PDB file of C-alpha atoms in Angstrom:
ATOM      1  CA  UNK A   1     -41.645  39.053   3.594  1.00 45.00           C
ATOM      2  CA  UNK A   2     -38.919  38.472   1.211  1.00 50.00           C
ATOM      3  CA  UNK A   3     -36.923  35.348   0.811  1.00 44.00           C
ATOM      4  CA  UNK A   4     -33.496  34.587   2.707  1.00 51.00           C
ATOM      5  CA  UNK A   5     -30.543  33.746   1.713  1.00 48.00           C
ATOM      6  CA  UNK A   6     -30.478  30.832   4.255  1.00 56.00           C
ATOM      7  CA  UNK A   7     -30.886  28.018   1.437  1.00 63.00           C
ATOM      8  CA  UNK A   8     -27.680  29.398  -0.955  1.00 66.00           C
ATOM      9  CA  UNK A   9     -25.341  29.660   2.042  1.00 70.00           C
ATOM     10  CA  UNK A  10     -26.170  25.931   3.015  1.00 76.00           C
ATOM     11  CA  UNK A  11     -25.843  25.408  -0.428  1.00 81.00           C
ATOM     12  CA  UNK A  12     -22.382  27.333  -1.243  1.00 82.00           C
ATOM     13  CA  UNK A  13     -21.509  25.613   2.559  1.00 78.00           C
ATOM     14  CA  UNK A  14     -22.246  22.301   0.569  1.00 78.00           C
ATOM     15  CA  UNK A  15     -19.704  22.938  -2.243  1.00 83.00           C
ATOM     16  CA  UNK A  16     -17.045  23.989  -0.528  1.00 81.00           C
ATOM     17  CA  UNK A  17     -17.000  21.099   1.643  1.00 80.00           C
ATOM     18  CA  UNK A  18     -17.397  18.903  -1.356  1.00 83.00           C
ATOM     19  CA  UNK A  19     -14.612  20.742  -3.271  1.00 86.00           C
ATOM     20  CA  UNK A  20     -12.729  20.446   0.040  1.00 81.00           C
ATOM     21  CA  UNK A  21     -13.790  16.465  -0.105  1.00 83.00           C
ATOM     22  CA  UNK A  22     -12.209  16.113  -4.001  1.00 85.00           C
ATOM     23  CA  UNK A  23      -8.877  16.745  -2.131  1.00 89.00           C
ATOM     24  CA  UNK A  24      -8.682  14.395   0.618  1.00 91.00           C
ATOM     25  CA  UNK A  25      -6.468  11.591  -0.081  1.00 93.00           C
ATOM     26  CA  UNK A  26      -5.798   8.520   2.715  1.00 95.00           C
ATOM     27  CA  UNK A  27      -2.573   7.329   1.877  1.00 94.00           C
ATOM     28  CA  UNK A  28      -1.290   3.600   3.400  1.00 96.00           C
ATOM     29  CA  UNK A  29       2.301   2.952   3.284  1.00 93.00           C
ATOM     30  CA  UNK A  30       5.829   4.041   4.737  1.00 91.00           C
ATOM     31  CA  UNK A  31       6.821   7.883   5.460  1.00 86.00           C
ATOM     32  CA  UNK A  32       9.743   8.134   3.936  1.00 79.00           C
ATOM     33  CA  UNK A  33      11.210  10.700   6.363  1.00 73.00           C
ATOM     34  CA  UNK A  34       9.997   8.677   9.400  1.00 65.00           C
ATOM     35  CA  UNK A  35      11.950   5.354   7.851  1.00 70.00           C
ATOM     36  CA  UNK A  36      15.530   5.075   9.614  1.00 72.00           C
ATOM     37  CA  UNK A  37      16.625   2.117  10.616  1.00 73.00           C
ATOM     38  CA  UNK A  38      19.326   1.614  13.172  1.00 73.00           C
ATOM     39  CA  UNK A  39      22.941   1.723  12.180  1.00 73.00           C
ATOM     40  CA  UNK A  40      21.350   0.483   8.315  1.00 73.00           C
ATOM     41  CA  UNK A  41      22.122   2.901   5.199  1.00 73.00           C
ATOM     42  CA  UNK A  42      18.593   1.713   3.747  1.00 76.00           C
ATOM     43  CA  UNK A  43      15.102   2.839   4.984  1.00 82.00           C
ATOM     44  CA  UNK A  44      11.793   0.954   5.935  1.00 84.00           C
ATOM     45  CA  UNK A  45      10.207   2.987   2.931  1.00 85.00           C
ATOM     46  CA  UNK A  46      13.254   2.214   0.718  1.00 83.00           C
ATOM     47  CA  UNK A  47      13.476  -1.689   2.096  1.00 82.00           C
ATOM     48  CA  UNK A  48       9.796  -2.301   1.211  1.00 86.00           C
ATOM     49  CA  UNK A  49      10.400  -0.994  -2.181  1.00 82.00           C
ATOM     50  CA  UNK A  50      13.072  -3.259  -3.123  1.00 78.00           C
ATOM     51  CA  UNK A  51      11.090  -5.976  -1.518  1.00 81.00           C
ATOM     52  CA  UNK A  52       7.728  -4.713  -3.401  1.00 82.00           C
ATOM     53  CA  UNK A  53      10.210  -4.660  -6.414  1.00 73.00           C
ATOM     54  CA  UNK A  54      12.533  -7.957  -5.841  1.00 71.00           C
ATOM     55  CA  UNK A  55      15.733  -7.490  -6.894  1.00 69.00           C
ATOM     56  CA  UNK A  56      16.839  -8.629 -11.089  1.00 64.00           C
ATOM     57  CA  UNK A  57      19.727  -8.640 -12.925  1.00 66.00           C
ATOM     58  CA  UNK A  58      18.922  -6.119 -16.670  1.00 70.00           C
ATOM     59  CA  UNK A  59      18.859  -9.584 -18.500  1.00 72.00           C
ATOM     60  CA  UNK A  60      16.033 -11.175 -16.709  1.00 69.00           C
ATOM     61  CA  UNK A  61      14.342  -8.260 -16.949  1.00 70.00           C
ATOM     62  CA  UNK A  62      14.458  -8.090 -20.518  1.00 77.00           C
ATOM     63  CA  UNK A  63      13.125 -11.850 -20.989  1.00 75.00           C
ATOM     64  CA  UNK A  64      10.360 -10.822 -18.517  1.00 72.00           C
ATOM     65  CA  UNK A  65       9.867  -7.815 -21.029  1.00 78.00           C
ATOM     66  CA  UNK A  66       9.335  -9.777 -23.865  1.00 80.00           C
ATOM     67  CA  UNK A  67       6.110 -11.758 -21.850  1.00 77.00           C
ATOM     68  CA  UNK A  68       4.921  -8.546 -20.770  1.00 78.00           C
ATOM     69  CA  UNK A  69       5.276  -6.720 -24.384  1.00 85.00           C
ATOM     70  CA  UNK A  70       3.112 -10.111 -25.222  1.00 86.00           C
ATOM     71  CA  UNK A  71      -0.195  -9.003 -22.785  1.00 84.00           C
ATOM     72  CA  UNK A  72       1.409 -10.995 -19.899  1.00 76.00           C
ATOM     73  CA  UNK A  73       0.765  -9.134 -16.542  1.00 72.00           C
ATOM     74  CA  UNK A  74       4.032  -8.523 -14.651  1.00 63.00           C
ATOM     75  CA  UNK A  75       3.324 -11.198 -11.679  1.00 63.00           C
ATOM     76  CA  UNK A  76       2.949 -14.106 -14.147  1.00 65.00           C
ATOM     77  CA  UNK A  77       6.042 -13.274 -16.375  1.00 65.00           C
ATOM     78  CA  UNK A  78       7.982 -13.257 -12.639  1.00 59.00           C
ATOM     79  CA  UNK A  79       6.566 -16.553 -12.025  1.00 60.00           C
ATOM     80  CA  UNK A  80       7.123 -18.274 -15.232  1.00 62.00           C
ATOM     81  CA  UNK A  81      10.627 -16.503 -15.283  1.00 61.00           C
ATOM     82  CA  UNK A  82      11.290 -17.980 -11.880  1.00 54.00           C
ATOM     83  CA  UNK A  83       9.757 -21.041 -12.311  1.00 50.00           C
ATOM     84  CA  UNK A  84      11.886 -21.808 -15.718  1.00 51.00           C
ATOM     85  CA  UNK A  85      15.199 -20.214 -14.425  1.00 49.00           C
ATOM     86  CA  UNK A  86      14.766 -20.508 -10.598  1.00 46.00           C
ATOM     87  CA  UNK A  87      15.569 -17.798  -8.233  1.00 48.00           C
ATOM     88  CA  UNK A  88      17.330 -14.575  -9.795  1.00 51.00           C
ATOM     89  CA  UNK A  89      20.980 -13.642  -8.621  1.00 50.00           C
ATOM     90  CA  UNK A  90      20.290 -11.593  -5.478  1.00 52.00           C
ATOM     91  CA  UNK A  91      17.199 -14.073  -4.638  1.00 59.00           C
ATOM     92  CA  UNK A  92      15.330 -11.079  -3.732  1.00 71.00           C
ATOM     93  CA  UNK A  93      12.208 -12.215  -5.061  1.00 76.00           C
ATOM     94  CA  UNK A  94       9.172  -9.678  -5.211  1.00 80.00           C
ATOM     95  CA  UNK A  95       6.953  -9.737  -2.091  1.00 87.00           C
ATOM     96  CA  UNK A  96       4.687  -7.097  -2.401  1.00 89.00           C
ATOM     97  CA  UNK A  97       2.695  -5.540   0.237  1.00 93.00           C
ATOM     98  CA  UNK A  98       0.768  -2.164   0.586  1.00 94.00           C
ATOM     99  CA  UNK A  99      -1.139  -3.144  -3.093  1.00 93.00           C
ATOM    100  CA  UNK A 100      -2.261  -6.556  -2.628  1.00 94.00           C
ATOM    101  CA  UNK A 101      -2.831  -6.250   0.828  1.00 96.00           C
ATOM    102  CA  UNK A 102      -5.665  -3.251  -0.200  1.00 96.00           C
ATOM    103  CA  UNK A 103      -6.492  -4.580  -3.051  1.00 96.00           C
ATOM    104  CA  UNK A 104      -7.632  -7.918  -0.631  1.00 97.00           C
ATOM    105  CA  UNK A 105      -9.352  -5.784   1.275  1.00 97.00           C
ATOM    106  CA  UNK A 106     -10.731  -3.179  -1.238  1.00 97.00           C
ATOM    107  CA  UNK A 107     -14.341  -3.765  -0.552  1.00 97.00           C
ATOM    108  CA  UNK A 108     -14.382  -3.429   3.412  1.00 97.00           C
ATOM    109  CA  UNK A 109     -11.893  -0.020   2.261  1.00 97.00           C
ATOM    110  CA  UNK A 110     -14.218   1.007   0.054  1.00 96.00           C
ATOM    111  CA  UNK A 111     -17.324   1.191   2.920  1.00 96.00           C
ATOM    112  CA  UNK A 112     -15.285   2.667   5.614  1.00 96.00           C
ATOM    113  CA  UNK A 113     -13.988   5.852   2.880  1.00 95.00           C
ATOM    114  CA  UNK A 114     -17.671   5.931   2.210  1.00 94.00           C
ATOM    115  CA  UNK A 115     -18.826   6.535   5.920  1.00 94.00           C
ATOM    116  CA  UNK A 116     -15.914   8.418   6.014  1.00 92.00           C
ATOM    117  CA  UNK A 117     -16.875  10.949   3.017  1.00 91.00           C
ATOM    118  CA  UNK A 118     -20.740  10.896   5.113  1.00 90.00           C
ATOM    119  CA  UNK A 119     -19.414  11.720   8.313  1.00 90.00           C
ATOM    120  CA  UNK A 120     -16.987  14.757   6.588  1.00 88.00           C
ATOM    121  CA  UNK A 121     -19.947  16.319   4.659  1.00 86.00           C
ATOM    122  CA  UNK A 122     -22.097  15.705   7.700  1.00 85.00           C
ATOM    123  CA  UNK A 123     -20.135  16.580  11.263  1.00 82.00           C
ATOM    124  CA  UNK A 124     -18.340  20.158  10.087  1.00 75.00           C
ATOM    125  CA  UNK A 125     -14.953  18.551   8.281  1.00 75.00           C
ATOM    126  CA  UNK A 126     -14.561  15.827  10.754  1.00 86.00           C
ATOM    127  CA  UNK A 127     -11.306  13.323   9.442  1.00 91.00           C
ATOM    128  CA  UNK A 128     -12.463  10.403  12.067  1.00 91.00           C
ATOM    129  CA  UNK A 129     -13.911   8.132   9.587  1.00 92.00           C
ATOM    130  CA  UNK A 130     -11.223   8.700   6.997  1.00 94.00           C
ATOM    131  CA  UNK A 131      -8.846   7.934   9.917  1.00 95.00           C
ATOM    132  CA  UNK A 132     -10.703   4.531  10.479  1.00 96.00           C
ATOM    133  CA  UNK A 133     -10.396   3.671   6.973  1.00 97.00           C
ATOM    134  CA  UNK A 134      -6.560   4.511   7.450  1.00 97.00           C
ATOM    135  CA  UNK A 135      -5.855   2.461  10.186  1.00 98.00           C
ATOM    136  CA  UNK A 136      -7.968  -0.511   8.789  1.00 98.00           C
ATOM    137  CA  UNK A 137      -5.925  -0.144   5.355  1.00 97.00           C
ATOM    138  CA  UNK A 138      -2.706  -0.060   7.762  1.00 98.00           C
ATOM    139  CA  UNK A 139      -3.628  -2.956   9.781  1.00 98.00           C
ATOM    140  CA  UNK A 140      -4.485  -4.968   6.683  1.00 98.00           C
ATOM    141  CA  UNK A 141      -0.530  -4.299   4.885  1.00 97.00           C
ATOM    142  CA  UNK A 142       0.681  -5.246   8.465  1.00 96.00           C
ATOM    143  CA  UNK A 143      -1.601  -8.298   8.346  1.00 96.00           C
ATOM    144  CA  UNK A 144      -0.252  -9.170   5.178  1.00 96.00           C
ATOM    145  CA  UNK A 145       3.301 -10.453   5.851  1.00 93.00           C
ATOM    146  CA  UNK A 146       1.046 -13.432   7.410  1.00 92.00           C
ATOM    147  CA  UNK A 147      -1.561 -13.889   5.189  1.00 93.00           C
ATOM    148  CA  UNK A 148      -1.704 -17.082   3.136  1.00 90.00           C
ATOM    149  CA  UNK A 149      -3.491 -14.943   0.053  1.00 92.00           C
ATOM    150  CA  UNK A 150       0.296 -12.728  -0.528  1.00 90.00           C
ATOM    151  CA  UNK A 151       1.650 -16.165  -2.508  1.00 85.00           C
ATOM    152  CA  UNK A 152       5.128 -14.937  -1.566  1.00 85.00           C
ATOM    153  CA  UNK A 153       8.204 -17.127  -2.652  1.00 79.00           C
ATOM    154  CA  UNK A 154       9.686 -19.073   0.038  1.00 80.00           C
ATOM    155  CA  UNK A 155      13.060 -17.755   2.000  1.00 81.00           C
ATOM    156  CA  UNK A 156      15.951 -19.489   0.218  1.00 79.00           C
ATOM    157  CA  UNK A 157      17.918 -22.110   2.433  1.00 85.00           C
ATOM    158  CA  UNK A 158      20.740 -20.123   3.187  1.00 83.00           C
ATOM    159  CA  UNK A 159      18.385 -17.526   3.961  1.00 82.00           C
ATOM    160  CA  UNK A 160      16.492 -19.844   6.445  1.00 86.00           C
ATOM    161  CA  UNK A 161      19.803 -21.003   8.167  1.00 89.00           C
ATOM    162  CA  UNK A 162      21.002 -17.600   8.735  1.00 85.00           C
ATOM    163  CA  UNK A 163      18.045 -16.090  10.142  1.00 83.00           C
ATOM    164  CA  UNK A 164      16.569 -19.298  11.508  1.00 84.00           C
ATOM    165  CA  UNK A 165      12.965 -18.867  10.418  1.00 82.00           C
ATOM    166  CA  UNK A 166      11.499 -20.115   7.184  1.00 82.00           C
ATOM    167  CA  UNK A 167       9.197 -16.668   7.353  1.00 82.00           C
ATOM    168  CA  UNK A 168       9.961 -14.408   4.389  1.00 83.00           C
ATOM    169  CA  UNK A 169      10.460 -10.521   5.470  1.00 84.00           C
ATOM    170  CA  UNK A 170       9.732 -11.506   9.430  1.00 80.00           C
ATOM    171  CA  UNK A 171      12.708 -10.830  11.280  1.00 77.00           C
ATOM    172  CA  UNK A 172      12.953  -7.700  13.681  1.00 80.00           C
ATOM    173  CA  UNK A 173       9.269  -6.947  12.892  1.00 84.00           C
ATOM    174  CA  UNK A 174      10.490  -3.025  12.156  1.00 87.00           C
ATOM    175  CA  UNK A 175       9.562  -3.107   8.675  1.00 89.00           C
ATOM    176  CA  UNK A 176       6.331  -4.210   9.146  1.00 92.00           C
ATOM    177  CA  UNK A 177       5.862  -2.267  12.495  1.00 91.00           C
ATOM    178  CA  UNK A 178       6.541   1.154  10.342  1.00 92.00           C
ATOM    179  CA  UNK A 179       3.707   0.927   7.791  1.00 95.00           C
ATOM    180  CA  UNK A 180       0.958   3.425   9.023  1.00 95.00           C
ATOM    181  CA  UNK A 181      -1.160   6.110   7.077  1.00 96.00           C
ATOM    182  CA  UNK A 182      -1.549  10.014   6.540  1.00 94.00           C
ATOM    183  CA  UNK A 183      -4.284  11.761   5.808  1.00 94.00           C
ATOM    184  CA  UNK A 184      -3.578  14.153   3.395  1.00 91.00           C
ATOM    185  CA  UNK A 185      -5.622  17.407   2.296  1.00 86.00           C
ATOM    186  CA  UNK A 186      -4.154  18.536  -1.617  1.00 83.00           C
TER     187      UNK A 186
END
């Protein structure tokens, strides 16, 4: 008898799937055409942007240029801007999220995409472990707005009288409540 062809279709199978594989992406973060907030002109996706960002007038961000032209990553020239000049202007300080919050968490990320890539090459193009990493990555930028580890300045005074919490970015709960994840084939 002559030999199949059984192995090279499990084999071409194999590289399609892991072609197919090279262009899933798991993206955490905010949709921007799922953002709206109610009666506001700005979006969750735009809000957490400015607030990933802070808000600076051009001349502080040229001195911060000048420490960051120097090797200086961008967090510390922030810090030893803010901690020379105190708060800028706006006193929108940067609070970052989505980054630090995976970048916490990169290692427990890193297993579940792994099981996730296992269970795609194994159970016929199944997305369920690439969902779990999702929602873990999700769950860890919600986490974040509470975690000691984000170093975030404190609200200012005025911004603690008017609100009445001492919480920075926990108000309404609608920015953090709109951070979720796609799963994305390219």
């Amino acid at each position: 008898m002559g030999v199949t062809l059984t192995k090279k279709d499990k084999l071409d199978e194999f590289k399609r799937r892991m072609k197919s594989l090279g262009r899933i992406r798991v993206l955490v973060g905010i949709p921007q055409e799922e953002t709206v907030r109610d009666g506001e002109p700005v979006t969750n996706a735009e809000l957490l942007y400015i607030h990933t960002h802070g808000v600076r007038q051009p001349a502080m961000k040229a001195e911060m240029q000048q420490n960051i032209d120097k090797g200086m990553k961008y967090s510390k020239a922030h810090a030893l801007y803010v901690k020379s000049y105190g708060s800028p202007l706006w006193q929108v300080p940067p609070r970052p999220v989505i980054e630090p919050a995976i970048e916490a968490n990169k290692e427990t990320i890193a297993d579940l995409m792994k099981t996730g890539m296992k269970d795609y090459m194994h159970n016929r193009n199944s997305l369920n472990g690439f969902r779990r990493a999702g929602l873990f990555g999700a769950t860890a930028a919600k986490n974040w707005f509470q975690d000691p580890r984000n170093e975030w300045a404190e609200n200012a005074p005025s911004t603690i009288k008017r609100k009445g919490s001492d919480l920075p970015l926990i108000d309404t709960g609608d920015l953090r409540a709109s951070i979720t994840y796609v799963i994305r084939k390219e």
